[in-house]
């Protein structure tokens, strides 16, 4: 596609439920990142995928968070047993080269009630 | 402990004047610096970048300045236009981290007044 696509754009879930957030990167982009932005905060790094290398999971805040990238393309971020502090905008970005400007998607606004 | 600080949460500038957005960082190992622009309900958009081997990079109305000794980065927009009104994030990376993850500041909301 022309840009990075994320779905859903908005998600309201009950505390304790699991959620899955999806990211379709730009075709051919080998690097894929997940970030989140909580209210009034900057973007917080979560996880990075590069080709077939082991992902950099150093930013995941707890073991309730996991992500996978299938076939080097689509990525899914899963949050288990959601908590209210998980409420944020989750942003996915992809890039062709390791260094350079990412292209971000519009994000998924997650609200845990 | 914030490694990247944008100390001004907001800035108002008259149309046609210069906008100067500032960013300070703490880690001297950072070696690649970027600015992103974000409109409401959209993802951030890459604007301009600079590597640590340079001290200035210019692209049209946008110029980024890097002062490594002061660990300070700034974005100049001249002349400012109403369409520049957005939140601006500085982002910094360290190649030694391996993943080129970006560390973002909290952003500065720029309002350009017609």
PDB file of C-alpha atoms in Angstrom:
ATOM      1  CA  UNK A   1       0.000   0.000   0.000  1.00  0.00           C
ATOM      2  CA  UNK A   2       0.909   3.632  -0.227  1.00  0.00           C
ATOM      3  CA  UNK A   3       1.358   4.103   3.491  1.00  0.00           C
ATOM      4  CA  UNK A   4       1.499   2.293   6.809  1.00  0.00           C
ATOM      5  CA  UNK A   5      -1.944   1.001   7.691  1.00  0.00           C
ATOM      6  CA  UNK A   6      -3.063   0.282  11.240  1.00  0.00           C
ATOM      7  CA  UNK A   7      -6.244  -1.320  12.467  1.00  0.00           C
ATOM      8  CA  UNK A   8      -8.426  -0.758  14.281  1.00  0.00           C
ATOM      9  CA  UNK A   9      -8.158   3.019  14.470  1.00  0.00           C
ATOM     10  CA  UNK A  10      -9.947   3.002  17.805  1.00  0.00           C
ATOM     11  CA  UNK A  11     -10.413   0.235  20.353  1.00  0.00           C
ATOM     12  CA  UNK A  12     -12.264   0.336  23.651  1.00  0.00           C
ATOM     13  CA  UNK A  13     -11.811  -2.720  25.803  1.00  0.00           C
ATOM     14  CA  UNK A  14     -12.613  -3.810  29.301  1.00  0.00           C
ATOM     15  CA  UNK A  15      -9.859  -4.161  31.850  1.00  0.00           C
ATOM     16  CA  UNK A  16      -8.531  -7.703  31.847  1.00  0.00           C
ATOM     17  CA  UNK A  17      -9.383  -8.477  28.231  1.00  0.00           C
ATOM     18  CA  UNK A  18      -6.791  -9.212  25.546  1.00  0.00           C
ATOM     19  CA  UNK A  19      -6.404  -6.985  22.485  1.00  0.00           C
ATOM     20  CA  UNK A  20      -4.642  -7.337  19.151  1.00  0.00           C
ATOM     21  CA  UNK A  21      -3.442  -4.388  17.135  1.00  0.00           C
ATOM     22  CA  UNK A  22      -2.454  -4.793  13.522  1.00  0.00           C
ATOM     23  CA  UNK A  23       0.099  -3.017  11.355  1.00  0.00           C
ATOM     24  CA  UNK A  24       0.549  -3.303   7.587  1.00  0.00           C
ATOM     25  CA  UNK A  25       3.864  -1.647   6.722  1.00  0.00           C
ATOM     26  CA  UNK A  26       4.825  -0.178   3.383  1.00  0.00           C
ATOM     27  CA  UNK A  27       5.578  -2.968   0.953  1.00  0.00           C
ATOM     28  CA  UNK A  28       9.288  -3.720   0.852  1.00  0.00           C
ATOM     29  CA  UNK A  29      10.135  -1.944   4.082  1.00  0.00           C
ATOM     30  CA  UNK A  30      12.320  -4.280   6.076  1.00  0.00           C
ATOM     31  CA  UNK A  31      12.275  -2.414   9.383  1.00  0.00           C
ATOM     32  CA  UNK A  32       9.124  -2.177  11.500  1.00  0.00           C
ATOM     33  CA  UNK A  33       8.718  -0.412  14.836  1.00  0.00           C
ATOM     34  CA  UNK A  34       5.998  -0.167  17.437  1.00  0.00           C
ATOM     35  CA  UNK A  35       5.749   2.908  19.637  1.00  0.00           C
ATOM     36  CA  UNK A  36       3.084   4.177  21.983  1.00  0.00           C
ATOM     37  CA  UNK A  37       2.142   7.644  23.069  1.00  0.00           C
ATOM     38  CA  UNK A  38       0.406   8.099  26.378  1.00  0.00           C
ATOM     39  CA  UNK A  39      -1.397  11.349  27.149  1.00  0.00           C
ATOM     40  CA  UNK A  40       1.046  14.232  27.463  1.00  0.00           C
ATOM     41  CA  UNK A  41       4.038  12.029  26.818  1.00  0.00           C
ATOM     42  CA  UNK A  42       6.478  11.528  23.983  1.00  0.00           C
ATOM     43  CA  UNK A  43       6.608   8.445  21.861  1.00  0.00           C
ATOM     44  CA  UNK A  44       7.811   5.424  23.787  1.00  0.00           C
ATOM     45  CA  UNK A  45       9.671   2.689  21.910  1.00  0.00           C
ATOM     46  CA  UNK A  46       8.188  -0.788  22.295  1.00  0.00           C
ATOM     47  CA  UNK A  47       9.692  -3.233  19.799  1.00  0.00           C
ATOM     48  CA  UNK A  48      11.648  -3.355  16.534  1.00  0.00           C
ATOM     49  CA  UNK A  49      11.756  -5.910  13.736  1.00  0.00           C
ATOM     50  CA  UNK A  50      14.449  -5.962  11.039  1.00  0.00           C
ATOM     51  CA  UNK A  51      14.254  -8.586   8.344  1.00  0.00           C
ATOM     52  CA  UNK A  52      14.842 -12.065   9.724  1.00  0.00           C
ATOM     53  CA  UNK A  53      16.859 -10.881  12.714  1.00  0.00           C
ATOM     54  CA  UNK A  54      15.662 -11.470  16.251  1.00  0.00           C
ATOM     55  CA  UNK A  55      13.410  -8.570  17.267  1.00  0.00           C
ATOM     56  CA  UNK A  56      14.567  -5.952  19.748  1.00  0.00           C
ATOM     57  CA  UNK A  57      11.979  -6.271  22.514  1.00  0.00           C
ATOM     58  CA  UNK A  58      13.783  -4.021  24.966  1.00  0.00           C
ATOM     59  CA  UNK A  59      10.965  -1.481  25.109  1.00  0.00           C
ATOM     60  CA  UNK A  60       8.087  -3.800  25.967  1.00  0.00           C
ATOM     61  CA  UNK A  61       6.828  -2.628  29.386  1.00  0.00           C
ATOM     62  CA  UNK A  62       5.762  -6.033  30.718  1.00  0.00           C
ATOM     63  CA  UNK A  63       5.346  -9.665  29.747  1.00  0.00           C
ATOM     64  CA  UNK A  64       1.703  -8.909  28.963  1.00  0.00           C
ATOM     65  CA  UNK A  65       2.947  -7.309  25.754  1.00  0.00           C
ATOM     66  CA  UNK A  66       4.100  -9.336  22.778  1.00  0.00           C
ATOM     67  CA  UNK A  67       4.449  -8.787  19.065  1.00  0.00           C
ATOM     68  CA  UNK A  68       5.106 -10.809  15.996  1.00  0.00           C
ATOM     69  CA  UNK A  69       5.787 -10.121  12.376  1.00  0.00           C
ATOM     70  CA  UNK A  70       4.700 -12.728   9.885  1.00  0.00           C
ATOM     71  CA  UNK A  71       6.479 -13.191   6.570  1.00  0.00           C
ATOM     72  CA  UNK A  72       8.482 -10.049   7.096  1.00  0.00           C
ATOM     73  CA  UNK A  73       5.390  -7.951   6.512  1.00  0.00           C
ATOM     74  CA  UNK A  74       2.287  -7.633   8.707  1.00  0.00           C
ATOM     75  CA  UNK A  75       2.841  -7.229  12.432  1.00  0.00           C
ATOM     76  CA  UNK A  76       0.496  -7.819  15.349  1.00  0.00           C
ATOM     77  CA  UNK A  77       0.950  -6.299  18.799  1.00  0.00           C
ATOM     78  CA  UNK A  78      -0.885  -8.246  21.488  1.00  0.00           C
ATOM     79  CA  UNK A  79      -1.658  -6.956  24.961  1.00  0.00           C
ATOM     80  CA  UNK A  80      -2.935  -9.558  27.394  1.00  0.00           C
ATOM     81  CA  UNK A  81      -5.029  -8.797  30.463  1.00  0.00           C
ATOM     82  CA  UNK A  82      -5.195  -5.111  29.625  1.00  0.00           C
ATOM     83  CA  UNK A  83      -4.843  -2.530  32.380  1.00  0.00           C
ATOM     84  CA  UNK A  84      -5.988   1.086  32.447  1.00  0.00           C
ATOM     85  CA  UNK A  85      -2.384   2.289  32.170  1.00  0.00           C
ATOM     86  CA  UNK A  86      -2.210   0.569  28.786  1.00  0.00           C
ATOM     87  CA  UNK A  87      -4.525   3.266  27.398  1.00  0.00           C
ATOM     88  CA  UNK A  88      -2.521   5.124  24.754  1.00  0.00           C
ATOM     89  CA  UNK A  89      -2.128   5.630  21.033  1.00  0.00           C
ATOM     90  CA  UNK A  90      -0.142   2.746  19.603  1.00  0.00           C
ATOM     91  CA  UNK A  91       1.865   3.739  16.545  1.00  0.00           C
ATOM     92  CA  UNK A  92       3.530   1.513  14.002  1.00  0.00           C
ATOM     93  CA  UNK A  93       6.270   2.726  11.675  1.00  0.00           C
ATOM     94  CA  UNK A  94       8.279   1.166   8.898  1.00  0.00           C
ATOM     95  CA  UNK A  95      11.401   2.139   7.013  1.00  0.00           C
ATOM     96  CA  UNK A  96      13.395   0.882   4.081  1.00  0.00           C
ATOM     97  CA  UNK A  97      16.781   1.526   5.562  1.00  0.00           C
ATOM     98  CA  UNK A  98      17.991   1.069   9.090  1.00  0.00           C
ATOM     99  CA  UNK A  99      18.623   4.723   9.576  1.00  0.00           C
ATOM    100  CA  UNK A 100      16.390   7.419   8.325  1.00  0.00           C
ATOM    101  CA  UNK A 101      12.933   8.764   8.645  1.00  0.00           C
ATOM    102  CA  UNK A 102      10.284   6.271   9.517  1.00  0.00           C
ATOM    103  CA  UNK A 103       6.848   6.371   7.951  1.00  0.00           C
ATOM    104  CA  UNK A 104       4.261   6.174  10.694  1.00  0.00           C
ATOM    105  CA  UNK A 105       0.731   4.900  10.529  1.00  0.00           C
ATOM    106  CA  UNK A 106      -2.123   6.910  12.016  1.00  0.00           C
ATOM    107  CA  UNK A 107      -2.121   4.760  15.109  1.00  0.00           C
ATOM    108  CA  UNK A 108      -4.634   2.791  17.155  1.00  0.00           C
ATOM    109  CA  UNK A 109      -6.180   4.646  20.062  1.00  0.00           C
ATOM    110  CA  UNK A 110      -6.645   2.088  22.819  1.00  0.00           C
ATOM    111  CA  UNK A 111      -8.895   2.888  25.751  1.00  0.00           C
ATOM    112  CA  UNK A 112      -9.108   0.440  28.630  1.00  0.00           C
ATOM    113  CA  UNK A 113     -12.177   0.971  30.791  1.00  0.00           C
TER     114      UNK A 113
ATOM    115  CA  UNK B   1      15.152  10.044  33.349  1.00  0.00           C
ATOM    116  CA  UNK B   2      14.479  11.887  30.123  1.00  0.00           C
ATOM    117  CA  UNK B   3      17.258  11.488  27.612  1.00  0.00           C
ATOM    118  CA  UNK B   4      15.610  13.867  25.159  1.00  0.00           C
ATOM    119  CA  UNK B   5      14.015  17.069  26.412  1.00  0.00           C
ATOM    120  CA  UNK B   6      11.844  19.581  24.671  1.00  0.00           C
ATOM    121  CA  UNK B   7      11.436  22.151  27.407  1.00  0.00           C
ATOM    122  CA  UNK B   8       8.810  24.281  25.696  1.00  0.00           C
ATOM    123  CA  UNK B   9       5.464  22.496  25.516  1.00  0.00           C
ATOM    124  CA  UNK B  10       4.072  25.221  23.286  1.00  0.00           C
ATOM    125  CA  UNK B  11       5.134  28.114  21.073  1.00  0.00           C
ATOM    126  CA  UNK B  12       3.156  30.815  19.280  1.00  0.00           C
ATOM    127  CA  UNK B  13       4.600  32.677  16.319  1.00  0.00           C
ATOM    128  CA  UNK B  14       3.220  35.250  13.919  1.00  0.00           C
ATOM    129  CA  UNK B  15       2.864  34.187  10.305  1.00  0.00           C
ATOM    130  CA  UNK B  16       5.954  35.144   8.296  1.00  0.00           C
ATOM    131  CA  UNK B  17       8.249  35.200  11.309  1.00  0.00           C
ATOM    132  CA  UNK B  18      10.795  32.602  12.332  1.00  0.00           C
ATOM    133  CA  UNK B  19       9.842  29.640  14.525  1.00  0.00           C
ATOM    134  CA  UNK B  20      12.625  28.127  16.603  1.00  0.00           C
ATOM    135  CA  UNK B  21      12.027  24.809  18.301  1.00  0.00           C
ATOM    136  CA  UNK B  22      14.613  23.460  20.694  1.00  0.00           C
ATOM    137  CA  UNK B  23      15.691  20.065  21.918  1.00  0.00           C
ATOM    138  CA  UNK B  24      18.329  19.000  24.428  1.00  0.00           C
ATOM    139  CA  UNK B  25      19.768  15.544  24.927  1.00  0.00           C
ATOM    140  CA  UNK B  26      21.917  13.953  27.559  1.00  0.00           C
ATOM    141  CA  UNK B  27      23.723  11.066  25.883  1.00  0.00           C
ATOM    142  CA  UNK B  28      26.783  12.082  23.869  1.00  0.00           C
ATOM    143  CA  UNK B  29      26.639   8.724  22.079  1.00  0.00           C
ATOM    144  CA  UNK B  30      23.571   9.813  20.118  1.00  0.00           C
ATOM    145  CA  UNK B  31      24.607  10.273  16.521  1.00  0.00           C
ATOM    146  CA  UNK B  32      21.525  10.813  14.380  1.00  0.00           C
ATOM    147  CA  UNK B  33      18.901  13.456  14.923  1.00  0.00           C
ATOM    148  CA  UNK B  34      15.490  13.932  13.377  1.00  0.00           C
ATOM    149  CA  UNK B  35      12.462  16.172  13.566  1.00  0.00           C
ATOM    150  CA  UNK B  36       8.907  14.935  13.122  1.00  0.00           C
ATOM    151  CA  UNK B  37       5.707  16.886  12.725  1.00  0.00           C
ATOM    152  CA  UNK B  38       2.359  15.619  13.940  1.00  0.00           C
ATOM    153  CA  UNK B  39      -1.160  16.769  13.192  1.00  0.00           C
ATOM    154  CA  UNK B  40      -4.051  15.634  15.408  1.00  0.00           C
ATOM    155  CA  UNK B  41      -5.312  12.113  14.710  1.00  0.00           C
ATOM    156  CA  UNK B  42      -2.419  11.435  12.348  1.00  0.00           C
ATOM    157  CA  UNK B  43       0.891   9.671  12.776  1.00  0.00           C
ATOM    158  CA  UNK B  44       4.093  11.717  12.967  1.00  0.00           C
ATOM    159  CA  UNK B  45       5.589  12.740   9.641  1.00  0.00           C
ATOM    160  CA  UNK B  46       9.330  12.850   9.076  1.00  0.00           C
ATOM    161  CA  UNK B  47      10.523  16.396   8.430  1.00  0.00           C
ATOM    162  CA  UNK B  48      14.298  16.690   8.406  1.00  0.00           C
ATOM    163  CA  UNK B  49      17.349  14.970   9.855  1.00  0.00           C
ATOM    164  CA  UNK B  50      21.010  15.533  10.554  1.00  0.00           C
ATOM    165  CA  UNK B  51      23.894  13.248  11.409  1.00  0.00           C
ATOM    166  CA  UNK B  52      26.488  14.002  14.025  1.00  0.00           C
ATOM    167  CA  UNK B  53      29.149  14.754  11.427  1.00  0.00           C
ATOM    168  CA  UNK B  54      27.279  17.897  10.409  1.00  0.00           C
ATOM    169  CA  UNK B  55      26.157  20.974  12.271  1.00  0.00           C
ATOM    170  CA  UNK B  56      23.519  22.219   9.858  1.00  0.00           C
ATOM    171  CA  UNK B  57      21.087  20.785   7.355  1.00  0.00           C
ATOM    172  CA  UNK B  58      18.677  22.824   5.302  1.00  0.00           C
ATOM    173  CA  UNK B  59      15.581  21.825   3.343  1.00  0.00           C
ATOM    174  CA  UNK B  60      13.507  24.659   1.996  1.00  0.00           C
ATOM    175  CA  UNK B  61      12.002  26.601   4.878  1.00  0.00           C
ATOM    176  CA  UNK B  62      13.338  24.129   7.428  1.00  0.00           C
ATOM    177  CA  UNK B  63      16.844  24.149   8.879  1.00  0.00           C
ATOM    178  CA  UNK B  64      18.133  21.903  11.632  1.00  0.00           C
ATOM    179  CA  UNK B  65      21.136  22.963  13.692  1.00  0.00           C
ATOM    180  CA  UNK B  66      23.201  20.642  15.836  1.00  0.00           C
ATOM    181  CA  UNK B  67      25.505  21.809  18.622  1.00  0.00           C
ATOM    182  CA  UNK B  68      27.228  18.662  19.834  1.00  0.00           C
ATOM    183  CA  UNK B  69      29.238  20.330  22.566  1.00  0.00           C
ATOM    184  CA  UNK B  70      26.036  21.726  24.076  1.00  0.00           C
ATOM    185  CA  UNK B  71      24.032  18.580  23.232  1.00  0.00           C
ATOM    186  CA  UNK B  72      21.458  20.828  21.656  1.00  0.00           C
ATOM    187  CA  UNK B  73      19.367  20.548  18.537  1.00  0.00           C
ATOM    188  CA  UNK B  74      17.108  23.168  17.029  1.00  0.00           C
ATOM    189  CA  UNK B  75      14.669  23.454  14.161  1.00  0.00           C
ATOM    190  CA  UNK B  76      14.188  26.777  12.420  1.00  0.00           C
ATOM    191  CA  UNK B  77      11.158  27.380  10.229  1.00  0.00           C
ATOM    192  CA  UNK B  78      11.241  30.554   8.181  1.00  0.00           C
ATOM    193  CA  UNK B  79       8.947  32.016   7.126  1.00  0.00           C
ATOM    194  CA  UNK B  80       6.367  30.339   9.346  1.00  0.00           C
ATOM    195  CA  UNK B  81       3.009  29.530   7.777  1.00  0.00           C
ATOM    196  CA  UNK B  82      -0.354  28.690   9.388  1.00  0.00           C
ATOM    197  CA  UNK B  83      -0.089  25.165   7.949  1.00  0.00           C
ATOM    198  CA  UNK B  84       3.015  24.648  10.080  1.00  0.00           C
ATOM    199  CA  UNK B  85       0.800  24.595  13.174  1.00  0.00           C
ATOM    200  CA  UNK B  86       1.353  21.124  14.623  1.00  0.00           C
ATOM    201  CA  UNK B  87       3.233  19.284  17.352  1.00  0.00           C
ATOM    202  CA  UNK B  88       6.937  18.920  16.612  1.00  0.00           C
ATOM    203  CA  UNK B  89       8.946  16.073  18.074  1.00  0.00           C
ATOM    204  CA  UNK B  90      12.695  15.771  18.075  1.00  0.00           C
ATOM    205  CA  UNK B  91      13.961  12.216  17.845  1.00  0.00           C
ATOM    206  CA  UNK B  92      17.418  10.894  18.393  1.00  0.00           C
ATOM    207  CA  UNK B  93      19.109   7.588  17.762  1.00  0.00           C
ATOM    208  CA  UNK B  94      22.293   5.822  18.692  1.00  0.00           C
ATOM    209  CA  UNK B  95      23.737   3.419  16.174  1.00  0.00           C
ATOM    210  CA  UNK B  96      25.370   1.419  18.926  1.00  0.00           C
ATOM    211  CA  UNK B  97      21.925   0.306  20.082  1.00  0.00           C
ATOM    212  CA  UNK B  98      21.772  -1.880  17.019  1.00  0.00           C
ATOM    213  CA  UNK B  99      18.149  -1.344  16.246  1.00  0.00           C
ATOM    214  CA  UNK B 100      18.247   2.339  15.395  1.00  0.00           C
ATOM    215  CA  UNK B 101      15.313   2.885  17.690  1.00  0.00           C
ATOM    216  CA  UNK B 102      14.432   6.510  18.083  1.00  0.00           C
ATOM    217  CA  UNK B 103      14.106   8.230  21.437  1.00  0.00           C
ATOM    218  CA  UNK B 104      11.537  11.001  21.223  1.00  0.00           C
ATOM    219  CA  UNK B 105      11.016  14.177  23.169  1.00  0.00           C
ATOM    220  CA  UNK B 106       7.554  15.035  24.502  1.00  0.00           C
ATOM    221  CA  UNK B 107       6.926  17.498  21.704  1.00  0.00           C
ATOM    222  CA  UNK B 108       6.343  21.215  21.267  1.00  0.00           C
ATOM    223  CA  UNK B 109       3.015  22.469  19.993  1.00  0.00           C
ATOM    224  CA  UNK B 110       3.585  25.233  17.457  1.00  0.00           C
ATOM    225  CA  UNK B 111       0.796  27.653  16.674  1.00  0.00           C
ATOM    226  CA  UNK B 112       1.359  30.000  13.747  1.00  0.00           C
ATOM    227  CA  UNK B 113      -0.993  32.952  13.972  1.00  0.00           C
ATOM    228  CA  UNK B 114      -2.235  34.424  10.688  1.00  0.00           C
TER     229      UNK B 114
END
